[in-house]
Short mmCIF file of C-alpha atoms in Angstrom, two decimals:
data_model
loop_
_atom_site.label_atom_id
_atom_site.label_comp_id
_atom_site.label_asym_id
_atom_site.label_seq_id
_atom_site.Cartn_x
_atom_site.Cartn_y
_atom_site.Cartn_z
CA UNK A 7 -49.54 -15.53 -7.19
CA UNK A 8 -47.46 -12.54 -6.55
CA UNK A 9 -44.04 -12.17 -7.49
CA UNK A 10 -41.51 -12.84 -4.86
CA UNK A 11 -39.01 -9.84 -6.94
CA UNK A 12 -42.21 -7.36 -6.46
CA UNK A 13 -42.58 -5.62 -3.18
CA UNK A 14 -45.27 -2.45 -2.03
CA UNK A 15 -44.59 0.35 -3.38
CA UNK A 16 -44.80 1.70 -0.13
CA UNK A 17 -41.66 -0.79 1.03
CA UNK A 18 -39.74 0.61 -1.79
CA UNK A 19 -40.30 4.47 -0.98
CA UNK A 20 -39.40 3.95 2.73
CA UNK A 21 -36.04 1.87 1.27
CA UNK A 22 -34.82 5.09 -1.10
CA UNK A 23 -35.78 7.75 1.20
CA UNK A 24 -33.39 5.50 3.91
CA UNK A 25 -30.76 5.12 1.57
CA UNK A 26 -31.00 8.89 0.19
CA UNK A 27 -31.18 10.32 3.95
CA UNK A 28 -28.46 8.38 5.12
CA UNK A 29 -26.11 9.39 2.12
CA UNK A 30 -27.18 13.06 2.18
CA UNK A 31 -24.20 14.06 4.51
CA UNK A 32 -21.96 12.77 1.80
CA UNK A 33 -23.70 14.39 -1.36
CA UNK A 34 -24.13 17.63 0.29
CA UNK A 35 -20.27 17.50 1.32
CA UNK A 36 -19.73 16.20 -2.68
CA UNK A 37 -21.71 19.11 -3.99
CA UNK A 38 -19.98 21.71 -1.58
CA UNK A 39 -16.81 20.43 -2.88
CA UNK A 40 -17.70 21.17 -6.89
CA UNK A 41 -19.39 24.69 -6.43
CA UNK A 42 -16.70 25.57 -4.03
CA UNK A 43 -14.07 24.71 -7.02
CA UNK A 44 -16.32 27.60 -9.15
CA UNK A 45 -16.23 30.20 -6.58
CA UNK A 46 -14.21 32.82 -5.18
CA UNK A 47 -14.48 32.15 -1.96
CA UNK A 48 -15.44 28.68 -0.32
CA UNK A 49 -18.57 27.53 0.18
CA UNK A 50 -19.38 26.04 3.46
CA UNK A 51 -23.10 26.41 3.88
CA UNK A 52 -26.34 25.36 1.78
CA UNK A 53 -27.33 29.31 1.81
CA UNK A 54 -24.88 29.78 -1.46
CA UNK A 55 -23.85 33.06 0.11
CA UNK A 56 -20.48 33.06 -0.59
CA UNK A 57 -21.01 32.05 -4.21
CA UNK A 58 -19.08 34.10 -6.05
CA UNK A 59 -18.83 32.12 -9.60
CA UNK A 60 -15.65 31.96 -11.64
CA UNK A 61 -13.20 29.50 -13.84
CA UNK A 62 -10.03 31.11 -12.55
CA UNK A 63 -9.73 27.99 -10.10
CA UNK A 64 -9.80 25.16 -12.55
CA UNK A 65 -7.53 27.25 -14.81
CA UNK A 66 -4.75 27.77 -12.04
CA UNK A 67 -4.97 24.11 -10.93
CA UNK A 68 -4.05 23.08 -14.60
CA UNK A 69 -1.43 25.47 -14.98
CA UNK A 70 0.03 23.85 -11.24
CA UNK A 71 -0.35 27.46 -9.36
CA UNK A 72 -1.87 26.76 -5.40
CA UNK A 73 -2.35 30.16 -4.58
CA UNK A 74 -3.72 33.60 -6.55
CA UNK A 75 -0.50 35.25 -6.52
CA UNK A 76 2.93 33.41 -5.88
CA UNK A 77 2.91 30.10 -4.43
CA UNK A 78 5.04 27.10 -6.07
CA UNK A 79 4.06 25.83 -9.08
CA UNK A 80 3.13 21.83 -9.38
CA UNK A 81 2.75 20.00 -12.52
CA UNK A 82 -0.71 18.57 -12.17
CA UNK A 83 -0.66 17.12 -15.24
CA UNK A 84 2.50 15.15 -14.37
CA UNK A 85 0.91 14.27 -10.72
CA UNK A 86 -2.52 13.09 -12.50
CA UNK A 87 -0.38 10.61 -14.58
CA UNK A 88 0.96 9.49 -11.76
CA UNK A 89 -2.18 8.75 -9.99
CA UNK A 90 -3.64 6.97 -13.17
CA UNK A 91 -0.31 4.98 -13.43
CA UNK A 92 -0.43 3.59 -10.02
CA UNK A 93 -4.51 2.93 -10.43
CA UNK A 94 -4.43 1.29 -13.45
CA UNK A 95 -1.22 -1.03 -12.43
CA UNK A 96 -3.61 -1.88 -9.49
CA UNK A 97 -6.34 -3.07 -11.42
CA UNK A 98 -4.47 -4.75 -14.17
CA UNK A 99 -2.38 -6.78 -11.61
CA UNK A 100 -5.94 -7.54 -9.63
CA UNK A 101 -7.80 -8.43 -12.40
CA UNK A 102 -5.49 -10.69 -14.19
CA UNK A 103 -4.15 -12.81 -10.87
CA UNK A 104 -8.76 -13.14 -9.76
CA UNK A 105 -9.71 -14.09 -12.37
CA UNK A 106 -6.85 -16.79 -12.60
CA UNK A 107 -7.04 -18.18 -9.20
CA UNK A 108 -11.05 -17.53 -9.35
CA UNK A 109 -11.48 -19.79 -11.90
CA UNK A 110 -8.85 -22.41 -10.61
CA UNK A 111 -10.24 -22.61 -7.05
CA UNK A 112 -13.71 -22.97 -9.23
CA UNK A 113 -12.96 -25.62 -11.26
CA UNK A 114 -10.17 -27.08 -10.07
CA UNK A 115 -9.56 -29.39 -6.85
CA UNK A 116 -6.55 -29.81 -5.35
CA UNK A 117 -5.35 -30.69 -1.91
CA UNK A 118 -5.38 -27.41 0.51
CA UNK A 119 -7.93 -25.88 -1.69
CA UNK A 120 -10.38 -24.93 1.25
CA UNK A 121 -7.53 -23.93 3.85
CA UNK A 122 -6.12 -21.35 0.58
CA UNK A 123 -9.74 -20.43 0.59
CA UNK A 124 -9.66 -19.23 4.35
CA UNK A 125 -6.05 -18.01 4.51
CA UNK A 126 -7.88 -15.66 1.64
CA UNK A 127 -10.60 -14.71 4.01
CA UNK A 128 -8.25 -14.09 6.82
CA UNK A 129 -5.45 -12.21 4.47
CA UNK A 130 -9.06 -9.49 3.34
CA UNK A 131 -10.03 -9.40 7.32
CA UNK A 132 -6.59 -7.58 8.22
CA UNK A 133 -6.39 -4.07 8.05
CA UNK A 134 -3.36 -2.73 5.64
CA UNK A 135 -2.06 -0.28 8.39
CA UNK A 136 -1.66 -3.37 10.64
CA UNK A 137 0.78 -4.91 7.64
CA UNK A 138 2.31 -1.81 6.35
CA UNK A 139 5.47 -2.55 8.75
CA UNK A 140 6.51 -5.84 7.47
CA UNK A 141 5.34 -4.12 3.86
CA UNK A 142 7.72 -1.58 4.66
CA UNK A 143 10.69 -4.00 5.58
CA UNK A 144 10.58 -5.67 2.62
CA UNK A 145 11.06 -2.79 0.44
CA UNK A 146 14.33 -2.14 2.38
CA UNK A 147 15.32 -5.54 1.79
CA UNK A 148 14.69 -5.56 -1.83
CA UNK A 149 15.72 -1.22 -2.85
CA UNK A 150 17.65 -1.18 -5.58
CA UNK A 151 21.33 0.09 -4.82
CA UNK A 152 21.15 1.44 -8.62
CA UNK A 153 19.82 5.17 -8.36
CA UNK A 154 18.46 5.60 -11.57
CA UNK A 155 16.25 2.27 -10.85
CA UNK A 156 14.83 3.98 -7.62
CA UNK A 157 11.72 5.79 -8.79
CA UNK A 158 10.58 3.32 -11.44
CA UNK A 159 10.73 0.71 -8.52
CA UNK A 160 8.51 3.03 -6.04
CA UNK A 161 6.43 2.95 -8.53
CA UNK A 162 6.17 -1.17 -9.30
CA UNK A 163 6.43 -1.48 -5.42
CA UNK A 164 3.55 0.21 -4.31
CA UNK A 165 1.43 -1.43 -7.43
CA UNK A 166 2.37 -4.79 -5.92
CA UNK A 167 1.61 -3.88 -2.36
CA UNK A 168 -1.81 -2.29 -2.83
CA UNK A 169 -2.84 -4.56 -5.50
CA UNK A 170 -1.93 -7.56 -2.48
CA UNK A 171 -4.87 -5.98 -0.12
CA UNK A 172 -7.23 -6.23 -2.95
CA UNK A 173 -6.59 -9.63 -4.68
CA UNK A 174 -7.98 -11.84 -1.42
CA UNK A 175 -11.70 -10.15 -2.26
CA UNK A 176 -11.22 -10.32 -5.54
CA UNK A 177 -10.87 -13.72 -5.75
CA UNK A 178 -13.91 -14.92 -3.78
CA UNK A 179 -15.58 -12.55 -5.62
CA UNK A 180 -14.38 -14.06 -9.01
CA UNK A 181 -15.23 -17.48 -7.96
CA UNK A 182 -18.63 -16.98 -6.82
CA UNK A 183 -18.60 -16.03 -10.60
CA UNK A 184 -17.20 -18.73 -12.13
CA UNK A 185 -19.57 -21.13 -9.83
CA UNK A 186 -22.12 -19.73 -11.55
CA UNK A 187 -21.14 -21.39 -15.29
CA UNK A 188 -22.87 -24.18 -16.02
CA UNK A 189 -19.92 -27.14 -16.21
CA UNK A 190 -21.43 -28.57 -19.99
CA UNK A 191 -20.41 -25.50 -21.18
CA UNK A 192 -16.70 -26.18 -20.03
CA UNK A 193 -16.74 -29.31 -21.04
CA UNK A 194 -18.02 -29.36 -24.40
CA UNK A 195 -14.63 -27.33 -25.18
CA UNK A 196 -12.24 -29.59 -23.53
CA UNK A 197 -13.91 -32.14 -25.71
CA UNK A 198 -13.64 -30.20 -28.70
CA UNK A 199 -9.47 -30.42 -27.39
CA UNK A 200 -9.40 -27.23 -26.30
CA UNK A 201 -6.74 -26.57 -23.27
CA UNK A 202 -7.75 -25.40 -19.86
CA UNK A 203 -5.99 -22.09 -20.82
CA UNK A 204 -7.85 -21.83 -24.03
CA UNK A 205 -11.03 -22.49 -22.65
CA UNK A 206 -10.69 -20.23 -19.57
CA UNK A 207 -9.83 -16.74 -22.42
CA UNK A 208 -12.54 -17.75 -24.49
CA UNK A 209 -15.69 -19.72 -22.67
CA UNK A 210 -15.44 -18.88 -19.33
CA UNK A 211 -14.14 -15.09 -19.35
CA UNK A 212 -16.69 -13.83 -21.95
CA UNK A 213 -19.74 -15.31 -19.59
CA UNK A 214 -18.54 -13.27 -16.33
CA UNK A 215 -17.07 -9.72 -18.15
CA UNK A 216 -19.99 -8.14 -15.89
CA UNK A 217 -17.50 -9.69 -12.64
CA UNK A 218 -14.40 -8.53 -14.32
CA UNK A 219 -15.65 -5.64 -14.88
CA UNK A 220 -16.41 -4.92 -11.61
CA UNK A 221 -12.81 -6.74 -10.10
CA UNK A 222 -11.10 -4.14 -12.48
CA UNK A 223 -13.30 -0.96 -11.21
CA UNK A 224 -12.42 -1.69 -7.32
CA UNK A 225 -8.92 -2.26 -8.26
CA UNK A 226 -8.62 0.87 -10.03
CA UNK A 227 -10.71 2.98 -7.31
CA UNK A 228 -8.08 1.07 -4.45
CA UNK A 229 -5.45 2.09 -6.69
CA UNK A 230 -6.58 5.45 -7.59
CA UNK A 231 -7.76 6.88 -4.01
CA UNK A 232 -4.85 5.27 -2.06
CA UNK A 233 -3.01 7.49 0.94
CA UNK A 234 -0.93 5.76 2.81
CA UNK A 235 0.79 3.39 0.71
CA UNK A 236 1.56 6.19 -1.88
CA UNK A 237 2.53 8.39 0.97
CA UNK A 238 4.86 5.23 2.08
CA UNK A 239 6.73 3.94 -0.64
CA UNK A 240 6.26 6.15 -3.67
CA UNK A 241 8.74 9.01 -4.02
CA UNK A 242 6.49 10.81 -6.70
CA UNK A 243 3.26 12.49 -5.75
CA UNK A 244 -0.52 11.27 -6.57
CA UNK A 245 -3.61 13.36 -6.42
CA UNK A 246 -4.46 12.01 -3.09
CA UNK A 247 -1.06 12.65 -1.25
CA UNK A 248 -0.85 16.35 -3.56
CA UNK A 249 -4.23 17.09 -1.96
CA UNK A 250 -2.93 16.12 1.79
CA UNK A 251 0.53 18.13 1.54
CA UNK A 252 -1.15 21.30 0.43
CA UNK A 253 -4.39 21.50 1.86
CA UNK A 254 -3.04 22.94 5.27
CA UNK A 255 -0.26 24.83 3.31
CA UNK A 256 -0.05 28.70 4.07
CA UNK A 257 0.08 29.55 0.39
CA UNK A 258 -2.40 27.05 -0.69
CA UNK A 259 -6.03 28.93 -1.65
CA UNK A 260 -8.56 26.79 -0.87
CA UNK A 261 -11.26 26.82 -3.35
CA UNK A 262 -7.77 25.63 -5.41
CA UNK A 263 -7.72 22.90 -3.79
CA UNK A 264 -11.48 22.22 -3.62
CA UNK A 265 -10.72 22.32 -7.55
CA UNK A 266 -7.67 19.45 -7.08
CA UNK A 267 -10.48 17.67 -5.15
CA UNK A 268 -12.92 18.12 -7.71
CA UNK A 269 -10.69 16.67 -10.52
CA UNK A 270 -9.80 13.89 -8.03
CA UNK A 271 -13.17 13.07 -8.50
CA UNK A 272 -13.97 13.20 -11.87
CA UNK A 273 -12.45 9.57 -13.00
CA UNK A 274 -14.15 7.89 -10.55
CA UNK A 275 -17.47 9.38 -11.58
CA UNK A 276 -16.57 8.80 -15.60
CA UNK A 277 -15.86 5.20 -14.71
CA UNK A 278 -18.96 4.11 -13.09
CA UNK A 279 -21.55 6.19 -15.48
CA UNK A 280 -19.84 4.23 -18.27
CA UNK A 281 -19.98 0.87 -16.75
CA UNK A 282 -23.05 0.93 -14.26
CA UNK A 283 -24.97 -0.89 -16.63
CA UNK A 284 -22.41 -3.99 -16.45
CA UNK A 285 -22.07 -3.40 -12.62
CA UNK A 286 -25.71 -4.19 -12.01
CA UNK A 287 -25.66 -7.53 -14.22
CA UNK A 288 -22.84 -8.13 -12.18
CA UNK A 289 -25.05 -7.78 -8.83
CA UNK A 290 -27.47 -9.59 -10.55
CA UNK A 291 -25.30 -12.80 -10.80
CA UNK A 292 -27.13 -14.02 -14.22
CA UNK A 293 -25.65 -15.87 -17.09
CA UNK A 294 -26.90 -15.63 -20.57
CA UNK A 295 -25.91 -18.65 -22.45
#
């Protein structure tokens, strides 16, 4: 009897060269971007003509120059802290409210359950341009008169609001997790007279860190690669929006800001070499007891 995970090898070339030929437009514009950050000149075709090698790019972008000679100075350093601020509030604020209502809509049944369950589905299914205006309204309602409270608030603002277009997801996500814990496990701690708290931090969380880890990486890639909502309410710059205002800019040079781009890049890339090996137990679904 043949194993219902196995499929012909045949199957399985046709499904990578689909998945490889449909993402080729993608890694070719990728790999454009990171040789164009090491040349001269930019490279915008596969013949590598215009490859003229050199460092000078990455060691412009860190010293906040946008052009070869004159330009304003940016402190990159200062905008990549930013960025990382914003992306890690994100996930943090995602991760910790998911896995809390994840495991309470799991476990826990209480009257409106299923309709919170749809107004979840419903909240994910609209676009955040369609509810950046009442968004937007609210931070007018709540802006601190106090001056020197104004950019720390832009800051916890815009955490809030993107981390509120991510939680919905998150938490279905989280409780298909959760559903997949056997209850004796549960149970035999609430025996033991362990609280629900107690037994959430350290039975159920340890069983699903593959699902946590995966809540905290789309958090922190929402976080980290958000436009409009940092454009919107946050009166600092990010990567992203530092990228948008320059890369039309007369003075700007442009394998610069293919640099910019290519440092944009590199957490994202860190992040899921580091954790792919949890982020395909978490596809996987499976529990070891």
């Amino acid at each position: 009897m043949r194993d219902v995970e196995t499929r012909p090898k045949k199957g399985e070339w046709i499904i990578v060269f689909t998945i490889l030929f449909a993402s080729l437009p993608l890694i070719l514009g990728f790999a454009l971007l990171v040789i164009s950050s090491f040349s001269r000149d930019m490279v915008t075709n596969l013949s590598l003509s215009s490859f003229r090698p050199t460092i000078e790019n990455w060691i412009n972008v860190f010293q906040g120059k946008l052009a070869i000679t004159g330009g304003i100075r940016q402190n990159i350093l200062k905008i990549t802290l930013n960025t990382l601020v914003v992306a890690l509030g994100v996930s943090g604020i995602v991760t910790l409210i998911s896995t809390l209502a994840g495991y309470s809509l799991s476990r826990i049944k209480f009257k409106g359950r299923k309709l919170m369950m749809l107004l979840l589905l419903m909240l994910h299914a609209f676009p955040g341009v369609a509810l950046i205006v009442g968004v937007y309204l609210l931070y007018r309602l709540t802006f601190p008169q106090e001056p020197s409270f104004v950019r720390l608030y832009s800051f916890f603002y815009v955490i809030l609001a993107r981390a509120a277009l991510e939680i919905p997801m998150s938490v279905w996500l989280m409780k298909g997790f959760f559903d997949t814990i056997p209850w004796e496990l549960e149970w035999s701690g609430i025996i033991d007279g362990a609280s629900r708290i107690k037994v959430w931090r350290q039975i159920m969380l340890p069983l699903i860190k593959p699902g946590i880890l995966a809540v905290a990486l789309f958090g922190f890639l929402a976080g980290w690669q958000d436009l409009i909502y940092v454009r919107t309410f946050l009166i600092d710059q990010t990567l992203a929006t530092f990228i948008e205002a320059n890369i039309e800019a007369e003075y700007s040079h442009m394998p610069l800001i293919a640099a910019a781009g290519t440092l944009y890049l590199l957490p994202t890339i860190i992040f899921f070499l580091t954790a792919q090996q949890l982020l395909l137990q978490s596809y996987s679904g499976g529990i070891k007891g």
